[in-house]
Structure formats: C-alpha cells, structure tokens
Short mmCIF file of C-alpha atoms in Angstrom, two decimals:
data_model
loop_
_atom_site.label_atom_id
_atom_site.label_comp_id
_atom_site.label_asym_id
_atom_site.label_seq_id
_atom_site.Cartn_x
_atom_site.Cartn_y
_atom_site.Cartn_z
CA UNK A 860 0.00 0.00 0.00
CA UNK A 861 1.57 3.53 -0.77
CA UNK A 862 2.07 5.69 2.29
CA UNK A 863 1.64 9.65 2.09
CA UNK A 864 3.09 11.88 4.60
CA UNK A 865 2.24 16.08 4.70
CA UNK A 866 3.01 19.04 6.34
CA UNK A 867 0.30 21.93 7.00
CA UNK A 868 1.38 25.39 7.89
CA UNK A 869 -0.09 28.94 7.81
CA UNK A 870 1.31 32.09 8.74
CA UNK A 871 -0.29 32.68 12.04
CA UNK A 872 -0.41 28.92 13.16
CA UNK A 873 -3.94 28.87 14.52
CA UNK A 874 -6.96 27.90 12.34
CA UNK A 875 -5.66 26.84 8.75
CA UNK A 876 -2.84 24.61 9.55
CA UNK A 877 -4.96 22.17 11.86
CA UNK A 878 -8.08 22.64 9.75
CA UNK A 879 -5.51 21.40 7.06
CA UNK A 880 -4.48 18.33 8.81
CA UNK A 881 -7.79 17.44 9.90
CA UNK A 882 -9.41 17.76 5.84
CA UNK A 883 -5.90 15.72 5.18
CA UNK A 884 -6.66 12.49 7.73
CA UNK A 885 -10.25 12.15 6.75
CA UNK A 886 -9.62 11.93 3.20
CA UNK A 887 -6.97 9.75 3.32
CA UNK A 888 -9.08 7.22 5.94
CA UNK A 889 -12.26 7.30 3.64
CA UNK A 890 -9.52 6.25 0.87
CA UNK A 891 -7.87 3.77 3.03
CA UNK A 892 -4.67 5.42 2.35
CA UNK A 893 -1.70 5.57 5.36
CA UNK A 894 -1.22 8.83 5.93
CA UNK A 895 0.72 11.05 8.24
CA UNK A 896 0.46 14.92 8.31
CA UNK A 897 2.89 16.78 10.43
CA UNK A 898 1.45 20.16 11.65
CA UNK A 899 3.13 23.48 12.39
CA UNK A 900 1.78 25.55 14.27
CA UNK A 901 1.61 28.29 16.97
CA UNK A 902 2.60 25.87 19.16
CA UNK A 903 5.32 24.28 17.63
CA UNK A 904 5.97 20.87 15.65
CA UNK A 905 3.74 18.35 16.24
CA UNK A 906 3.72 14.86 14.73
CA UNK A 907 6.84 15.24 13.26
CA UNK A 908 7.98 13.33 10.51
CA UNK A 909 10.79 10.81 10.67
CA UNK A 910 13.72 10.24 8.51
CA UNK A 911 12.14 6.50 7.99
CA UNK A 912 8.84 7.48 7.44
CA UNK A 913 9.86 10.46 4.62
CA UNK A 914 12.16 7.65 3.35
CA UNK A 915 9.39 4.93 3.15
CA UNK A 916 6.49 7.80 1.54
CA UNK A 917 5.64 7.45 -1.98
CA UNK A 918 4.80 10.98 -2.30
CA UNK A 919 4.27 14.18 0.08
CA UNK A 920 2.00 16.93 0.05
CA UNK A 921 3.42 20.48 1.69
CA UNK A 922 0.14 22.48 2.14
CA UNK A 923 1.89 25.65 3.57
CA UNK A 924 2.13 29.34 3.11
CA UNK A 925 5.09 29.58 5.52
CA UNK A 926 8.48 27.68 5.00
CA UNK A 927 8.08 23.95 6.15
CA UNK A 928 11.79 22.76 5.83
CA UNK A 929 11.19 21.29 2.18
CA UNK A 930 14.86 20.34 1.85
CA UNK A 931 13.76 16.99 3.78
CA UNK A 932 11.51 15.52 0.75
CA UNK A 933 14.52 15.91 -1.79
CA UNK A 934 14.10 13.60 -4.17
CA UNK A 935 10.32 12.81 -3.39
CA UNK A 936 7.39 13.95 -5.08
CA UNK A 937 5.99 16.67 -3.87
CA UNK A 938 2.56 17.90 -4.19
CA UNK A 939 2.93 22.03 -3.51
CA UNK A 940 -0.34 23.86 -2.27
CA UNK A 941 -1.47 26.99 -0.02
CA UNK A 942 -2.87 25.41 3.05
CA UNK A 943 -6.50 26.58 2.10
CA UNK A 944 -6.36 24.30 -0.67
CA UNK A 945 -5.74 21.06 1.76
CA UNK A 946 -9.37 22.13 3.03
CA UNK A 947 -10.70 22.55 -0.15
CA UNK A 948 -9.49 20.07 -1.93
CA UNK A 949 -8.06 17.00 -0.07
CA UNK A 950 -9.28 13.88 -1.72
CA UNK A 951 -7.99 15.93 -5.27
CA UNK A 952 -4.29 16.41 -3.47
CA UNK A 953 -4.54 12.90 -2.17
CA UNK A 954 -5.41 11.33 -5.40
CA UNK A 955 -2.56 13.98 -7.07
CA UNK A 956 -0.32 12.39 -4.75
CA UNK A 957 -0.90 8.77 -5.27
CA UNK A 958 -0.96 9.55 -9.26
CA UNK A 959 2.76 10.83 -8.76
CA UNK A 960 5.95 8.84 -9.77
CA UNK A 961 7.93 7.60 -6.84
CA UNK A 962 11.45 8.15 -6.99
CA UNK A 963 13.50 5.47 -8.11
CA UNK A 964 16.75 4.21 -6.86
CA UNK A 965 18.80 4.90 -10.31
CA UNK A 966 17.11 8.39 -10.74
CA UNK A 967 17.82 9.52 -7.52
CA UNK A 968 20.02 12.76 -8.68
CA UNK A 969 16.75 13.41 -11.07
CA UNK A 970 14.64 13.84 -8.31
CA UNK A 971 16.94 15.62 -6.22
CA UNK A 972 17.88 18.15 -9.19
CA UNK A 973 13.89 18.85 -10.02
CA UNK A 974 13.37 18.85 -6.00
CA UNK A 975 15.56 21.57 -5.80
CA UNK A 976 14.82 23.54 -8.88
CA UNK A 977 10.62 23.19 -7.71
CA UNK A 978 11.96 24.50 -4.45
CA UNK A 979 13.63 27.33 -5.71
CA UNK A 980 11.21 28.63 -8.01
CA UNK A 981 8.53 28.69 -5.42
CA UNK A 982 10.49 30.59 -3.21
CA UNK A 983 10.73 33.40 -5.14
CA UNK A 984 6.89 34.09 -4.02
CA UNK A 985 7.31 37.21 -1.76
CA UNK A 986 4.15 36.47 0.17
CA UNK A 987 5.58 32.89 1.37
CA UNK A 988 8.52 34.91 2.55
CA UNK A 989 6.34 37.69 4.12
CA UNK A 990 4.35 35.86 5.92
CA UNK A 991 7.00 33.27 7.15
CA UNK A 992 8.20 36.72 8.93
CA UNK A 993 5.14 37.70 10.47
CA UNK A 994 4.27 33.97 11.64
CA UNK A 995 7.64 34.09 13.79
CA UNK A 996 6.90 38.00 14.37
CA UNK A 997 3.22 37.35 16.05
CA UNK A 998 3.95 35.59 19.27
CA UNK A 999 5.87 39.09 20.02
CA UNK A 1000 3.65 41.53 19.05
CA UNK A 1001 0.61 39.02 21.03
CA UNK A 1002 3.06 38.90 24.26
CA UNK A 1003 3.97 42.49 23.91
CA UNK A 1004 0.22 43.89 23.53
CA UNK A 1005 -1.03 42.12 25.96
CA UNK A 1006 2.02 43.10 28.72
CA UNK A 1007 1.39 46.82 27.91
CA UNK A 1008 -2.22 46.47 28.19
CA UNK A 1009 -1.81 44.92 32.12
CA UNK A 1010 0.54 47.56 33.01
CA UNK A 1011 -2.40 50.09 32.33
CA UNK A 1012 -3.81 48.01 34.98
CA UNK A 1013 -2.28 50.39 37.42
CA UNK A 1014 -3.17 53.30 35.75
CA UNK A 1015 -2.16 54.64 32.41
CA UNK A 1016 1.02 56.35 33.29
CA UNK A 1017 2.24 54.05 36.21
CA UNK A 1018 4.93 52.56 34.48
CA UNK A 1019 6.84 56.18 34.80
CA UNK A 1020 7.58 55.32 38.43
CA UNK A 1021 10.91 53.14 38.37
CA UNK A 1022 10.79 50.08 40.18
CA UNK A 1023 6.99 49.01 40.29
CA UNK A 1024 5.47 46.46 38.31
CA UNK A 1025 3.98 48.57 35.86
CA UNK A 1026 7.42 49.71 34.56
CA UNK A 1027 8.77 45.99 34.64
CA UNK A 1028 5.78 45.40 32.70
CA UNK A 1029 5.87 48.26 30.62
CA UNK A 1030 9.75 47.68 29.74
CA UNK A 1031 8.83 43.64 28.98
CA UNK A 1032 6.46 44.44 26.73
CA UNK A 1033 7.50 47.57 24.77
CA UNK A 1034 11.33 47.90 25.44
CA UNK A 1035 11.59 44.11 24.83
CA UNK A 1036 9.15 42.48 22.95
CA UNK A 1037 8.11 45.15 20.75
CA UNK A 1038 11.60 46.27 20.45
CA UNK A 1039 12.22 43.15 18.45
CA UNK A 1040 9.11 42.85 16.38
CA UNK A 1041 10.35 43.99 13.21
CA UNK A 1042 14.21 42.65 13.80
CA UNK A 1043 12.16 39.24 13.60
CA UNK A 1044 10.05 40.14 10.85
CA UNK A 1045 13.18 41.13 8.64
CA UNK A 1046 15.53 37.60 10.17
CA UNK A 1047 12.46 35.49 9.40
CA UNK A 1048 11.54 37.03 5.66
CA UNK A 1049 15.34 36.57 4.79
CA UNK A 1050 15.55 33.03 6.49
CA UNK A 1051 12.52 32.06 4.00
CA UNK A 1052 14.50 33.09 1.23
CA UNK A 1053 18.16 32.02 2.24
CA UNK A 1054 17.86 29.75 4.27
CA UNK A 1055 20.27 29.68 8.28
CA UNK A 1056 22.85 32.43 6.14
CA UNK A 1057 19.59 34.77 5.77
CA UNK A 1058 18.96 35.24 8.98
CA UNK A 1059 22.19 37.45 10.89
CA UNK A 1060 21.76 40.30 8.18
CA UNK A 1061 18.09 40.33 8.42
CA UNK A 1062 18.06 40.54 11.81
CA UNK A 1063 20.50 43.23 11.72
CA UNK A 1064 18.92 45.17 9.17
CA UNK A 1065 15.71 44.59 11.02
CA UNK A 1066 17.22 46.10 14.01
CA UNK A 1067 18.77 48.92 11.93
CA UNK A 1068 15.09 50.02 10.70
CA UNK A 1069 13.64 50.45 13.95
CA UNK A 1070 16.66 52.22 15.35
CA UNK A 1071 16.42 54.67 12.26
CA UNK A 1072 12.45 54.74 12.41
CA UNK A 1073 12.08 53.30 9.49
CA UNK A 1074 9.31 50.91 11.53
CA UNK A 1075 7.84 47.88 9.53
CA UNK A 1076 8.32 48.76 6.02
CA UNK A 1077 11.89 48.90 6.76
CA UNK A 1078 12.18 45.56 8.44
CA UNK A 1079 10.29 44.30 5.35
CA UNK A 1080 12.59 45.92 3.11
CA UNK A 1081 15.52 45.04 4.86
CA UNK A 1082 14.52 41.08 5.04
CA UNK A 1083 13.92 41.18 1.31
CA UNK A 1084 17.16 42.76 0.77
CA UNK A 1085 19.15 40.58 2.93
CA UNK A 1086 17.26 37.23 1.97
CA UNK A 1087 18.17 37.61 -1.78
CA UNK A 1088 21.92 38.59 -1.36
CA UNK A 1089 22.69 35.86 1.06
CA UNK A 1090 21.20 33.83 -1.37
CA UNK A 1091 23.06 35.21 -4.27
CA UNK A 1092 26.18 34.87 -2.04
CA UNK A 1093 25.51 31.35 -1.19
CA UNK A 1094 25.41 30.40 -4.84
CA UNK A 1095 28.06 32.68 -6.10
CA UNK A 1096 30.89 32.26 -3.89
CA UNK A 1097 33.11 29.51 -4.77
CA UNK A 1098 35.45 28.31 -2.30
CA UNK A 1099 38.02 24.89 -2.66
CA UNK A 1100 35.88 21.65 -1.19
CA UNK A 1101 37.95 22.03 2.56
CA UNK A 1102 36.98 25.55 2.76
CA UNK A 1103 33.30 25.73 2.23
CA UNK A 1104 32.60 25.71 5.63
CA UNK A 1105 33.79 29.37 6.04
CA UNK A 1106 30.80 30.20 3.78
CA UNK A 1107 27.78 29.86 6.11
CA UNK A 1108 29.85 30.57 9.27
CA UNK A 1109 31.99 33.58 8.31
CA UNK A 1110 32.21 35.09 4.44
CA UNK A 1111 28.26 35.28 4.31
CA UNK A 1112 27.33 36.87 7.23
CA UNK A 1113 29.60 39.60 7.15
CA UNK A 1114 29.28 40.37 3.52
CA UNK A 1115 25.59 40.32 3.26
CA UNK A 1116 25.71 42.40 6.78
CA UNK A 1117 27.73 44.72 5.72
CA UNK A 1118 25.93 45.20 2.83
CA UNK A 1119 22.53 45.36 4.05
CA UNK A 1120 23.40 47.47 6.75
CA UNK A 1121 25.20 49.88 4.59
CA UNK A 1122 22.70 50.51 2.69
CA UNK A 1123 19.74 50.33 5.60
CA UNK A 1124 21.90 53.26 6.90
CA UNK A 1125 22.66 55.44 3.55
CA UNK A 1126 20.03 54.56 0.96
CA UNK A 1127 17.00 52.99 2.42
CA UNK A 1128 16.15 53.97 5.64
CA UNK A 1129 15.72 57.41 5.37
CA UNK A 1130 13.20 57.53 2.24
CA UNK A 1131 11.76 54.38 4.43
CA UNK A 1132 11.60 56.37 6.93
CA UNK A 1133 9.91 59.58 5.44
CA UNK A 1134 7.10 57.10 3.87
CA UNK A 1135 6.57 55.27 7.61
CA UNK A 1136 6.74 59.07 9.70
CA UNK A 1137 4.20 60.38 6.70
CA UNK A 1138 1.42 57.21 7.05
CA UNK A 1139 1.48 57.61 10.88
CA UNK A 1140 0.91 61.03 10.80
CA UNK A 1141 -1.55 60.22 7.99
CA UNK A 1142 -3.37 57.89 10.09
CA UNK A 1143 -3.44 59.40 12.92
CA UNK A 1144 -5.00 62.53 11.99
CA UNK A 1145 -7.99 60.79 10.29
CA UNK A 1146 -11.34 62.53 9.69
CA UNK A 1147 -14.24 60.64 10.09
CA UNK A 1148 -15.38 60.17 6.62
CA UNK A 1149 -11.50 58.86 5.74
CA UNK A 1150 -11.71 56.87 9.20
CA UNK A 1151 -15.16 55.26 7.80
CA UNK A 1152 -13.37 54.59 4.37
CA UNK A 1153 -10.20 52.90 6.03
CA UNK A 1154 -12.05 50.52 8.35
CA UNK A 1155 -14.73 50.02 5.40
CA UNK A 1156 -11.26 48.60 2.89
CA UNK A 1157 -9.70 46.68 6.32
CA UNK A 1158 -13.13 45.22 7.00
CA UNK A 1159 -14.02 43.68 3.73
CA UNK A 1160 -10.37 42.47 2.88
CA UNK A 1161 -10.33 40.85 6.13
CA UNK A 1162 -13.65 38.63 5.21
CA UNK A 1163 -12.58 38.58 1.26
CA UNK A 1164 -10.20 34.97 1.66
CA UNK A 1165 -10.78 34.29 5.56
CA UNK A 1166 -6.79 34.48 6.29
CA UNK A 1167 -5.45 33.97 2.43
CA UNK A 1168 -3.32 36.41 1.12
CA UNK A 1169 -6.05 39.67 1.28
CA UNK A 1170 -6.77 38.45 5.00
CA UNK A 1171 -3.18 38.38 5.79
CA UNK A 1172 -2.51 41.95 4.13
CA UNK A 1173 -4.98 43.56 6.23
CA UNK A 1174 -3.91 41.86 9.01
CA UNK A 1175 -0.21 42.23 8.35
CA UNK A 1176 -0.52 46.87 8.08
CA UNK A 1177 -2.49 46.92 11.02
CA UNK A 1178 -0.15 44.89 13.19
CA UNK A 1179 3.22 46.59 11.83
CA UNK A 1180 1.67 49.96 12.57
CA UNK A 1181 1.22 48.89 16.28
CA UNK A 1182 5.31 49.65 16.45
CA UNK A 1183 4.50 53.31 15.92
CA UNK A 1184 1.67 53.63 18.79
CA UNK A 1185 -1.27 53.98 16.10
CA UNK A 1186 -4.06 51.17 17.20
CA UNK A 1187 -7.29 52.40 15.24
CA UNK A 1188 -6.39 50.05 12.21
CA UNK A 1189 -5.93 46.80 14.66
CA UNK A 1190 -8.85 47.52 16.42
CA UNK A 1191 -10.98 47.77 12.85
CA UNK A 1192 -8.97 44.43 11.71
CA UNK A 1193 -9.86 42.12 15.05
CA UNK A 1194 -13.61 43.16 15.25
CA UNK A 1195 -13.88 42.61 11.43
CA UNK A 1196 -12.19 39.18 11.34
CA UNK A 1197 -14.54 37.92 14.41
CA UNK A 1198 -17.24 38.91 12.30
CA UNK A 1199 -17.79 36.10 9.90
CA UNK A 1200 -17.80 33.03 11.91
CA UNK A 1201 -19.92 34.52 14.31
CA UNK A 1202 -22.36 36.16 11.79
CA UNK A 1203 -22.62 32.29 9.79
CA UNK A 1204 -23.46 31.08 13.27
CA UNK A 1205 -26.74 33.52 13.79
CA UNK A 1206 -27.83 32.87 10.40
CA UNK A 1207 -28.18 29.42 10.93
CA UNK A 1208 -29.95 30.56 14.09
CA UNK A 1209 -32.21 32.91 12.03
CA UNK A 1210 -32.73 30.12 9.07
CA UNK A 1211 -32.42 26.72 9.96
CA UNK A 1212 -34.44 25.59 7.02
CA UNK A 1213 -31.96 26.91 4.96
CA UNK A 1214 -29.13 25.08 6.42
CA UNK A 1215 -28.68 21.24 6.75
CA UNK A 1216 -27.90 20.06 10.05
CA UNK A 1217 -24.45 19.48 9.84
CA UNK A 1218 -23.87 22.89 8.73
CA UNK A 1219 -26.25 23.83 11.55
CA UNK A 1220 -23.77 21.78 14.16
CA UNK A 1221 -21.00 23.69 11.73
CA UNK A 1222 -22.16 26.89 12.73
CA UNK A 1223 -22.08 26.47 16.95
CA UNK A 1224 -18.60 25.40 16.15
CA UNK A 1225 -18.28 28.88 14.11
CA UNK A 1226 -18.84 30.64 16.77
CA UNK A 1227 -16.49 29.44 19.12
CA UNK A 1228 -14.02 30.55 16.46
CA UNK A 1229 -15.38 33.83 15.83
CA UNK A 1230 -15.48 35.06 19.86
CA UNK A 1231 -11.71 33.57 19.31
CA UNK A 1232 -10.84 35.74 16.32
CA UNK A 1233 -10.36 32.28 13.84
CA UNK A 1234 -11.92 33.77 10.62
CA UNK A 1235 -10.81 30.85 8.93
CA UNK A 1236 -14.01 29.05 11.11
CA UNK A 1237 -16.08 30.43 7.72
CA UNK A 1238 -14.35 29.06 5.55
CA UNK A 1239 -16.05 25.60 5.04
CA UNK A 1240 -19.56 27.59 4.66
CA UNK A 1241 -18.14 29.94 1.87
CA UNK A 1242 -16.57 27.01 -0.09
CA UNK A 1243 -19.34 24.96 0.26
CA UNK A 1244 -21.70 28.10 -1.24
CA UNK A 1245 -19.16 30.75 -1.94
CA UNK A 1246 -21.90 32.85 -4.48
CA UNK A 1247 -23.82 33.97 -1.50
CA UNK A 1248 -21.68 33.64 1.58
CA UNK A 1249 -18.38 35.30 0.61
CA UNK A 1250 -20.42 38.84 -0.55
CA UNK A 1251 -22.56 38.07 2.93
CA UNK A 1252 -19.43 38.07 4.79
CA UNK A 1253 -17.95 40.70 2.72
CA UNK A 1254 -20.45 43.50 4.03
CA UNK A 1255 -20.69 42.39 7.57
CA UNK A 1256 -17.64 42.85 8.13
CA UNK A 1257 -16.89 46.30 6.27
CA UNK A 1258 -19.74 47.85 8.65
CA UNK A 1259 -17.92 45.95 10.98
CA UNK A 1260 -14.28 47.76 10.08
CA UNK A 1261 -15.88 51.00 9.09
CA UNK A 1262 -17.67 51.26 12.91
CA UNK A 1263 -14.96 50.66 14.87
CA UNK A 1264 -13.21 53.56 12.86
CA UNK A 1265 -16.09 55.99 13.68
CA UNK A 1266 -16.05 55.19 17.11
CA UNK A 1267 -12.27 55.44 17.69
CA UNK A 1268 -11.87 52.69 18.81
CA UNK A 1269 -8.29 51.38 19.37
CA UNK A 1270 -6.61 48.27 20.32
CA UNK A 1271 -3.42 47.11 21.67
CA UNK A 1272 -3.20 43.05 21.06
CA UNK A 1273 -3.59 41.98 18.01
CA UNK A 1274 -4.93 38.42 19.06
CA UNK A 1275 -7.12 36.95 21.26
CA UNK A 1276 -10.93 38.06 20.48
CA UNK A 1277 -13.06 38.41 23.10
CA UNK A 1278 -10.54 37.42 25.65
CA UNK A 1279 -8.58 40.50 25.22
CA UNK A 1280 -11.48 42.56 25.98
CA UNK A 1281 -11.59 42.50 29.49
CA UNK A 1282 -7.99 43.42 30.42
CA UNK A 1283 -8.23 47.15 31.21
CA UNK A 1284 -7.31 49.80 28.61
CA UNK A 1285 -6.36 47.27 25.95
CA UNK A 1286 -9.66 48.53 24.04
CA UNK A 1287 -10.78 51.84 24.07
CA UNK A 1288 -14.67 52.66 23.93
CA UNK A 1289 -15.49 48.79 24.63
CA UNK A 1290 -19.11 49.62 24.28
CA UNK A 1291 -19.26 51.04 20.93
CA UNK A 1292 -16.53 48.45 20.08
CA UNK A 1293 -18.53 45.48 21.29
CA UNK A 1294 -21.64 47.54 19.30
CA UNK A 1295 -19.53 47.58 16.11
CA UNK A 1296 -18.85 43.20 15.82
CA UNK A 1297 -22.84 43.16 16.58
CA UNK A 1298 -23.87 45.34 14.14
CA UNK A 1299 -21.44 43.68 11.65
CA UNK A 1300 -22.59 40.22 12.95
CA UNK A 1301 -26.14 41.04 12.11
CA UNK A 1302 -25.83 42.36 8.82
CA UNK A 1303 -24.36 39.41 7.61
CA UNK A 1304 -26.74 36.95 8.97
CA UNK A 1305 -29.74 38.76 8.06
CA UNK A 1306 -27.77 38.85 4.54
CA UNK A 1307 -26.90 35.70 4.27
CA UNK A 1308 -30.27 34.41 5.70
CA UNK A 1309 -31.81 36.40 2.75
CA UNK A 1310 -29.63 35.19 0.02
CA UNK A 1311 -29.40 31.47 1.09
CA UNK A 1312 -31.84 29.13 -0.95
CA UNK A 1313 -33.93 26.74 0.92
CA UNK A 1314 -32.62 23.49 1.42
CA UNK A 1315 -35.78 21.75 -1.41
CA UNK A 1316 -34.39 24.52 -3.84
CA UNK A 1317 -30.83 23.82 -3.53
CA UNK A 1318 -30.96 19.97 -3.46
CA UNK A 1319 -33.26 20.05 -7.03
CA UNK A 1320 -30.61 22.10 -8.34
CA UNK A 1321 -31.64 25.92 -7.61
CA UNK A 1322 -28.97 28.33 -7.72
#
C-alpha cells in the first residue's frame, strides 16, 4: 500500500494549519490510504515526521504558506499547495499524490535536481517569505500587547515610576518584545528566502530600521534585501571543497551584513523612513469620513479569503503599525475578522431551514471561532456556497471595520478576540466596540439568511 506523509502550515499557526491536517486524515481514511500529516503551528511541531517514514512515503503533500523545511523531501514527489487548498481540496491532493511517480533508486540525482529547482522557483513568491516573517513576528507583538495592556492596569502612566510592576511590565512588553518585532520580521523574511545564512543580516537590518524609524516597512525591506543577497552569495561564492565551511559561518554573514546594513543606513532607511513618519501622521490625523473609508477597505479584505493572502494583508498593516503607537487600524482588523464566523453562526440561528444540520452543528462550532478571532471558522460555509456567503461576509464585516473607525476605537493586542477585551485599557470605547462586531454580525446573517436558498431549492438544483 503507498504511504503519504504532509506538512500543514499557515502564517499565524492557529486555524488553517490544523483545519488542514484534519481535511488531510479524513480523506486519506475514507480512501484507506496511510497517511501522516505533520502540523506546524503556533505551538510548535507536532507529529513530526521521521527520517524512515519520509524515506518509506511514496509521495508528500506540503500544504503551507510559511516555510516547512522542504529540503527533507529531496528527491520525493511533492505535491505544492497553499494550506487553504488542503481544506478545499483533499481527496484531489490525495489522489494527485498517489498519481505521482515515486522516486526510483537509479534516478535519484533526477529527483533531487527537479526537487531543488521546484523548491527554488517557489520561493521566489514574496508572500511565502512575508508571511513566514510575520508567523515568527506574532507571538511578540501578542506577548507584547497584551504586557502593555496589564501595566495600564495600574493606571495609564504608572509605568513612569521606576521600580513598580507597571514599569517591569511596561519595559517587557515595549522595550523588549516590541523592540524586536520587526528585527524578527526582517531575520524570518530573509531566512525564507536564504535559508540559516539569511537570517544574521536580516536581523540586523531589522534592528537597523527600527533604530532609524524606518518601523515595519523597513524591516520588510531590509529582510527582502538581505534574503536575496545571502542567497546570491551562497550560490556565487566559490570556495576549494575544505573551505566551504567558512561560507555559512563567516564570508556570508559579514558580507551580506555589511551590505545590508550599509545601505539600511545610507540609501534605504531614510526615504523608508519619510514614507513610515508620513502614514502615521496620515493615520493618525484621520477625519471621520476617511476613518469610515479605512475601516470600510480593512473590514471587507479581512472577510474577502478568511486568512489567504487579502486576510493576511490587512492583518499584516495593522499589526506593523502597532510599532509606531497607532491602534485604530488593529482595532478595525480584530472586530472585522470575528465577524464572519460569528455572523454564519446567527444565520443558521435565524434560518435553519436553509441550512442542513451538519452545517447547523458547523455553525455552533463557528462561533467558538469567531469570539476567538479564527476567521478561517467560515471558511467551510463559503466554499461549500461561496456565491452567497463570501459577498454576505464581505459586508458584515466592512460595517464591521468601518464602525470601529467611527467610534475610535483602538486596540493594543492583536490576538485573542473576546478574551482580550476584558484586560483594562487594551480597548478603548469597549461599548461602541462590542456595538460595532454586533452590528457587523447582524448584517451578515440577516444577509446571508436572505440570500441562502432553501434546502428543497438547492438539493433540485436551484442556484
């Protein structure tokens, strides 16, 4: 029998990579097909994959936005997908799989050579890269929110008084953990790209961009610039068999540091710089009508893919802008991804004719991820009927986005749902905050519940 092993992995390690897994294993069982999926998480590795069992695999599938350490399946066929797809689509990437060529003993180098060159070309996606750096960047920015936010706890300008537990807090979560955010944004965007020689001069040009205030467009810059020269160094230095080991160690890392800091210092970070200082200011003197119009774009991106690459844009400006103390754009992010989970849920509390019962069952579990703020808890519901839910969704949560705006709202941690609420002064105007995901929740049930066939219509074929 041929065995398949896969890897799941999205950006922020929560929702898709599990929901991945889980498509993955009941595919493969109503197949009958052995099948092992190693998940990567927020958490870490889990069910890691063994040198045996990738050697024993026919084929593997990598459903993964983020890098997965591909360099293990050399010379195995490899099915490449965005994690959304492995919920979409498993039995098609199972039966993809099982249709592939297994490697054979003699044309070994083949498989390796075409590994590699498949591996390469897909790396020269910049959102795989991007988002590989905001996946490691998260846990920070989470931690680093949410310490800020409890030393408000003792008052909002406690932490001034040296010595108390509001200033440990305060200098944990702002003078460490945000202080790295977007040095680990730049290492991790360069270690997509170049691999372990990537990461020294992006964390250094990371590093380089905040000191200059060049905030998270720099480190983004900087890990793109760094990732692609260490690369180019890897491949163009040539060194005599006994000395390659000064490559990784020594003669990349200081050239591609050198360079990257050089020109973080002289050419891009000022410009950078200018462009971050200019949206801040931007942002943060915001009439209401613009206000309305930015939460209105964040609001409907965030609902457009569910955390695909539209989600993960919105989600991605609003958390780099939390470096520079503006929190109206996180604020109109969060509410508007809790949204569409939770506004599926009422509609199937609104309709139940219109929804079978598994989708009814579907929805409770919806909500759960909604109050958790998993948009990706939609998902099966708009690819099951993506017509009528996705536009549903859609305007929920641009009311949603465009609310919070109005009301000023701001937020500090850019995680956690409804659990961050409670912590003093991480949300301002909580009221017209918690108003704004109702109102949004609403709008897309009753839209949904409007647009949604009966069940009669849809099983003879209505549309």
């Amino acid at each position: 029998m041929k065995k398949i092993i896969a890897v799941t992995a999205c950006p922020t390690g929560v929702a898709h990579t599990y929901m991945a897994a889980e498509s993955l294993v009941k595919a493969a069982k109503e197949r009958q097909i052995e099948l092992k999926v190693e998940t990567r998480g927020a958490v870490g590795v889990e069910n890691e994959l063994t040198e045996i069992e990738i050697a024993e695999a026919h084929a593997v599938i990598v459903a993964a936005d983020t890098d997965v350490l591909e360099s293990r399946f050399q010379g195995k066929p490899v099915v490449k997908v965005r994690v959304a797809q492995a919920i979409k689509d498993p039995k098609g990437l199972i039966e993809q799989a099982l249709n592939m060529q297994a490697s054979e003993p003699g044309d070994y180098q083949k498989q390796v050579d075409k590994s590699k060159a498949e591996r390469s070309s897909s790396r020269t996606g910049a959102y795989k890269h991007l988002m590989t750096g905001v996946s490691a960047m998260l846990p920070l920015v989470v931690a680093g929110g949410l310490l800020i936010a409890l030393s408000f706890i003792f008052g909002i300008e406690a932490f001034k008084e040296e010595g108390t537990l509001a200033a440990a807090l305060m200098n944990i979560g702002g003078g460490a953990a945000f202080a790295l955010m977007v040095p680990v944004l730049s290492g991790f965007i360069a270690f997509s790209i170049a691999e372990k020689p990537g990461l020294a001069p992006g964390l250094v040009g990371g590093m380089l961009a905040s000191q200059i205030g060049a905030g998270f467009i720099g480190g983004i810059a900087a890990g793109f610039l760094a990732g692609y020269l260490a690369k180019w160094l890897k491949h163009s230095i040539k060194l005599p068999k006994n000395l390659e080991g000064l490559k990784p160690i020594l003669l990349i890392p200081l050239i591609a540091t050198a360079i990257t800091g050089l020109l973080m210092v002289f050419v891009i970070g000022e410009p950078v710089k200018f462009i971050m200082d200019s949206l801040t200011e931007w942002l943060k003197s915001l009439g209401s009508t613009n206000a309305i119009l930015l939460g209105l774009l964040l609001g409907a991106m965030m609902a457009f893919d569910m955390g695909g690459p539209v989600n993960k844009a919105a989600y991605t400006f609003a958390v780099g802008l939390l470096a520079s103390n503006v929190f109206g754009p996180m604020a109109a992010v969060m509410a508007a991804g809790m949204t569409p989970p939770l506004g599926i849920w009422l509609a199937t509390m609104l309709a139940p004719k219109k929804f079978t019962q598994d989708e009814k069952d579907g929805g409770k579990s919806a909500a759960v991820l909604g109050i958790s703020f998993i948009t990706e808890g939609a998902i099966p519901f708009a690819a099951g009927d993506p017509f009528r839910v996705i536009p549903s969704l859609v305007v929920g949560s641009a009311v949603t986005g465009a609310l919070s705006m109005l009301f000023g709202a701001t937020l500090r941690a850019p995680h956690g749902g409804i659990f961050v609420l409670p912590i003093p002064n991480a949300v301002s105007h909580l009221g017209l905050y918690a108003l704004a995901i109702l109102i949004g929740t609403v709008v897309t049930a009753l839209m949904l519940s409007f647009m949604k066939k009966p069940l009669k219509q849809e099983l003879a074929g209505g549309v």
